[in-house]
Coordinates of C-alpha atoms in Angstrom, one line a residue:
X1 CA 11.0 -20.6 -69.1
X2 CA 9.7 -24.0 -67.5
X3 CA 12.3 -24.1 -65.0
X4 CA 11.1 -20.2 -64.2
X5 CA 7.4 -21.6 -63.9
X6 CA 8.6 -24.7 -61.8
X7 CA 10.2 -22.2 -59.4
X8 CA 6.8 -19.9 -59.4
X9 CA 4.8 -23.1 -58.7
X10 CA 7.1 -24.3 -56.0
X11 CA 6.7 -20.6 -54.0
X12 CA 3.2 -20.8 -54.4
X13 CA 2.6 -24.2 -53.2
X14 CA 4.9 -23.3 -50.4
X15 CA 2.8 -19.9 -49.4
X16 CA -0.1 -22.4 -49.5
X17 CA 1.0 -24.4 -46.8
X18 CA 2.5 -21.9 -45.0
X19 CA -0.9 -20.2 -44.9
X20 CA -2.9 -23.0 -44.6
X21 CA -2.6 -23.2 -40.6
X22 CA -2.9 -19.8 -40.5
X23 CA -5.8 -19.3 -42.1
X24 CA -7.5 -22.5 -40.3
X25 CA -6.4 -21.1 -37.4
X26 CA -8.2 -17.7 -38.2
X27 CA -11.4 -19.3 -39.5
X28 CA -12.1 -20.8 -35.4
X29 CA -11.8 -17.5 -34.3
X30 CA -15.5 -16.3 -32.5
X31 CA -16.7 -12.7 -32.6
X32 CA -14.2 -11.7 -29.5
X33 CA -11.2 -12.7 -31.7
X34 CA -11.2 -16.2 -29.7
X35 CA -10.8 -19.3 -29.6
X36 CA -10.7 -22.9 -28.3
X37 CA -6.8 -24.4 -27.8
X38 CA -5.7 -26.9 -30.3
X39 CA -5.5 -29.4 -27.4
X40 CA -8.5 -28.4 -26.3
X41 CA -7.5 -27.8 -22.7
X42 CA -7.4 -23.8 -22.6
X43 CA -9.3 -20.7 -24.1
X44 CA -7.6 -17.6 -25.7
X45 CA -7.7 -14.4 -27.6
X46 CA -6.3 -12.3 -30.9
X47 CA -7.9 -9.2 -30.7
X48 CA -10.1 -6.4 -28.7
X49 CA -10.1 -5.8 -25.1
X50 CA -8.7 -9.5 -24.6
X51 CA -5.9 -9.8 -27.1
X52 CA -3.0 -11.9 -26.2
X53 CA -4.8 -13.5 -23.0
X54 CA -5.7 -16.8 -21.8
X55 CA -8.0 -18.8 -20.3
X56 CA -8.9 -22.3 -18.4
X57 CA -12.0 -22.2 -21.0
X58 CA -14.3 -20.3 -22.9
X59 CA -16.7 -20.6 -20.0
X60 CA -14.0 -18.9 -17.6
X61 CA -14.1 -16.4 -20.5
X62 CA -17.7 -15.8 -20.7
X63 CA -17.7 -15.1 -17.0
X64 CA -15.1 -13.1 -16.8
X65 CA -16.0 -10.6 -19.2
X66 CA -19.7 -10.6 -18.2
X67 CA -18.6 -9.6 -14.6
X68 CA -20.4 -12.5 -13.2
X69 CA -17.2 -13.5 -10.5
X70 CA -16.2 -10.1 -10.1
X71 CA -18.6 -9.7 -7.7
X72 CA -17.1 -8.7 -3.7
X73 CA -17.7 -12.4 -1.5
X74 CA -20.8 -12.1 0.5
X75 CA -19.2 -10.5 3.9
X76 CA -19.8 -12.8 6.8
X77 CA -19.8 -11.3 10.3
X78 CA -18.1 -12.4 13.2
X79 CA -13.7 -10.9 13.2
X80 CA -11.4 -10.7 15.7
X81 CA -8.0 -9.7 16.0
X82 CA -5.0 -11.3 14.5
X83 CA -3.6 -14.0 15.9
X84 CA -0.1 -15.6 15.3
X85 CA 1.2 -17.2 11.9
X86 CA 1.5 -20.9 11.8
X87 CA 4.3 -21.8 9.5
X88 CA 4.1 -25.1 7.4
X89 CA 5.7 -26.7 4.5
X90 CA 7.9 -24.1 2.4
X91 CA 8.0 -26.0 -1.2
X92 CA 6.5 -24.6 -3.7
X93 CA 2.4 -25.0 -3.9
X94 CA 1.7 -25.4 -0.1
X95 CA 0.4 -23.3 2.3
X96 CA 3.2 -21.8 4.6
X97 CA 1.7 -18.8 6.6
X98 CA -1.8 -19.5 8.0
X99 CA -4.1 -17.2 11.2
X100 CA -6.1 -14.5 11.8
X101 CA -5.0 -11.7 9.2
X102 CA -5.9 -8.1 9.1
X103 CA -5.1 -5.2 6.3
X104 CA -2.4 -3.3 6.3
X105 CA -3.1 -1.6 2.9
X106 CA -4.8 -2.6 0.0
X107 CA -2.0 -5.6 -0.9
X108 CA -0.3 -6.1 2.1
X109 CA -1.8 -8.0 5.2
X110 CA 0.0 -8.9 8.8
X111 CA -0.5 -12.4 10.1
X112 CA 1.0 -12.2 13.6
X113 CA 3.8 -10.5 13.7
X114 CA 4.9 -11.0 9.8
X115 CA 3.9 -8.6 7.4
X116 CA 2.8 -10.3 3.5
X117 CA 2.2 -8.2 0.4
X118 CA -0.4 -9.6 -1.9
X119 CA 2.3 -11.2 -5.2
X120 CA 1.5 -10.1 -8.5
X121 CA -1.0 -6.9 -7.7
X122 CA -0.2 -3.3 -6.2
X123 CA -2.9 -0.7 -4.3
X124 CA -3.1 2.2 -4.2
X125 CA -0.7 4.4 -1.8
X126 CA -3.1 4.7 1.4
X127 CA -2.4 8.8 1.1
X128 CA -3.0 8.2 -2.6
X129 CA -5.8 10.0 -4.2
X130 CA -7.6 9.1 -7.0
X131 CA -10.4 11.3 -9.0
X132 CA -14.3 10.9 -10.0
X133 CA -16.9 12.5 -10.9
X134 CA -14.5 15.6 -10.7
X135 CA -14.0 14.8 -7.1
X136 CA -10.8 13.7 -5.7
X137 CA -11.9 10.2 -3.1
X138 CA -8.9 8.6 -0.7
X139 CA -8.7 5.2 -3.3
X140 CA -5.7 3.7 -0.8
X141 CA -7.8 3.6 2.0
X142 CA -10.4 2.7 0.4
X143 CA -8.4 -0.1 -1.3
X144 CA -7.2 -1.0 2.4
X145 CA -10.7 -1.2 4.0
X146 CA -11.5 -3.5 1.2
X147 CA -9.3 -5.9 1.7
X148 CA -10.3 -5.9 5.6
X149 CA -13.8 -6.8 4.5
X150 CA -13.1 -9.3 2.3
X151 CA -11.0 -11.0 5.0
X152 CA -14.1 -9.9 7.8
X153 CA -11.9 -12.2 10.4
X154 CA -11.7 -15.7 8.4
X155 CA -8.5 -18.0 8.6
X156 CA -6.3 -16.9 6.2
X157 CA -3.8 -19.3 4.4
X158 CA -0.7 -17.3 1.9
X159 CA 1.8 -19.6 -0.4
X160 CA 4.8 -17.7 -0.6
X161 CA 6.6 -16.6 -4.4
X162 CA 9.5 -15.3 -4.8
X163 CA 10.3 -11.8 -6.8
X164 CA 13.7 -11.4 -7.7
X165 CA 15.2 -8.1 -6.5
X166 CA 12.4 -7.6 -3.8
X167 CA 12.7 -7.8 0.0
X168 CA 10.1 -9.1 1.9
X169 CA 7.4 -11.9 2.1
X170 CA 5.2 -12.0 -1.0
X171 CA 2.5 -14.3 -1.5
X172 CA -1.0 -15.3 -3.2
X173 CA -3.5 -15.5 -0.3
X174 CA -6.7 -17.2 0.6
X175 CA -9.6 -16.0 2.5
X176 CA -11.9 -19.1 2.8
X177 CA -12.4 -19.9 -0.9
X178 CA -12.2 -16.5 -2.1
X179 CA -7.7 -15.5 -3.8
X180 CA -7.2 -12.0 -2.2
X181 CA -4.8 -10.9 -4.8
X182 CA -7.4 -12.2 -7.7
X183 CA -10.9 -10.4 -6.3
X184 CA -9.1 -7.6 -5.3
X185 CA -7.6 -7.3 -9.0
X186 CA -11.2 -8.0 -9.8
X187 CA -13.0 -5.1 -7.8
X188 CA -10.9 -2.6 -8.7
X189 CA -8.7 -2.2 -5.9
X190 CA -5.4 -3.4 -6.7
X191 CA -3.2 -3.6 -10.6
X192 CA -1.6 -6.6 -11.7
X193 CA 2.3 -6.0 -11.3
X194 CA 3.8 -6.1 -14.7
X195 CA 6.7 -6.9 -13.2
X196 CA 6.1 -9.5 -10.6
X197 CA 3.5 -11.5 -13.1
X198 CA 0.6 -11.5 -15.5
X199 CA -2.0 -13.8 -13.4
X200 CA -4.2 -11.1 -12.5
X201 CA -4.2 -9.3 -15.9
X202 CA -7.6 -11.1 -16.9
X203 CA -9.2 -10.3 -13.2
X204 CA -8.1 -6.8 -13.9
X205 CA -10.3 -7.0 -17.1
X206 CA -13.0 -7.6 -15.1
X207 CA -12.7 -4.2 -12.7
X208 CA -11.6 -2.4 -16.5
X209 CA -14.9 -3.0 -17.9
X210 CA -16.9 -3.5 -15.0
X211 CA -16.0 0.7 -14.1
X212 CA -15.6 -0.7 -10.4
X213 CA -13.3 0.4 -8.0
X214 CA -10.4 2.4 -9.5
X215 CA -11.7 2.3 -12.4
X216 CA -14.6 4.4 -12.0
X217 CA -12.7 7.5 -12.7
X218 CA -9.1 8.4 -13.3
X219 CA -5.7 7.5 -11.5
X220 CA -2.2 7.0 -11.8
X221 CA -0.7 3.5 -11.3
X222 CA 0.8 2.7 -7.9
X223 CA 4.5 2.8 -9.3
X224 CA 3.9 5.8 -10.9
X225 CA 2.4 7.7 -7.5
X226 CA 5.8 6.4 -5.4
X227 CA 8.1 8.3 -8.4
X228 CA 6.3 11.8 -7.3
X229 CA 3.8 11.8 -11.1
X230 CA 0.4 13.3 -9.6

């Protein structure tokens, strides 16, 4: 009998501590289902819209999901045509294609004579169609004059990645200060690629909420469109 109440002790002491984190861990949660890192040096969530995602800080966070950076760059004029691609260092981190860019389509941009798709997003198809307000609008070209303004003739700088099993010259792309794959992801214009990388997932958010772009009606993914799903 004792050494039966020994052994119920031990499992209980044991589902304490076991629990114990957990439960702390729970009780720093804020009303989105999120909370601060451990360390201190990062921001993420457990539940709703946000679950499973993460963040510099909870002032990234707050905004993020109040749209206040998800707003298009004010468009400066001036633009020209494009000029030819400098090529610098190729290690990872530094810039290796820089000039005068202009849009392809909604992810892919030509600097020179080298054609770059925007890593981690995909547009729209430009013949793709997408629906709103029971009308059907042309949401690749759409996504493709986007991009064009957003570039509106500044310098543009790319760092290339590499994606396994893909041809081609992917990389994340600056226009002055502004990413192009992330405000892009951000207005609505582009996806994140699920299967290049999840660093646009929380601009996405943004465009998902926000009902901007895209997401103002009803569409099919990208991938989807290119297998023949209407």
């Amino acid at each position: 009998m004792i050494t039966r109440m020994h052994t119920l002790i031990g499992a209980l002491v044991s589902l304490i501590l076991l629990a114990g984190p957990a439960l702390a861990h729970d009780t720093k949660r804020d009303s989105n289902g999120c909370h601060q890192d451990q360390n201190g040096r990062g921001y993420h969530c457990h539940g709703g819209a946000f679950n499973g995602m993460q963040f510099d800080s909870k002032r990234e966070f707050e905004l993020l999901s109040s749209g206040k950076i998800g707003k298009a760059p004010t468009r400066r004029p001036g633009g020209g045509p494009a000029g030819t691609a400098s090529t610098g260092a190729v290690q990872s981190g530094e810039v290796e294609l820089a000039g005068k860019a202009r849009a392809l389509s909604g992810d892919m941009i030509r600097i020179g004579r080298t054609r770059i798709r925007l890593f981690g997003v995909d547009a729209p198809e430009l013949n793709q169609s997408c629906r709103a307000q029971r009308e059907n609008w042309k949401c690749g070209q759409e996504a493709k004059k986007a991009l064009d303004e957003i570039i509106d003739g500044q310098n543009v700088t790319c760092e290339r990645k590499t994606v396994n099993g893909r041809r081609g010259v992917y990389a994340v792309c600056k226009a002055g200060k502004f990413t192009l794959n992330a405000i892009l992801a951000r207005e609505g214009w582009v996806l994140a690629d699920p299967n290049q990388s999840d660093e646009f997932r929380k601009h996405e958010l943004v465009a998902r909420i926000a009902k901007v772009g895209m997401w103002r009606g009803e569409f099919v993914p990208p991938w989807d469109w290119r297998r023949g799903i209407r």
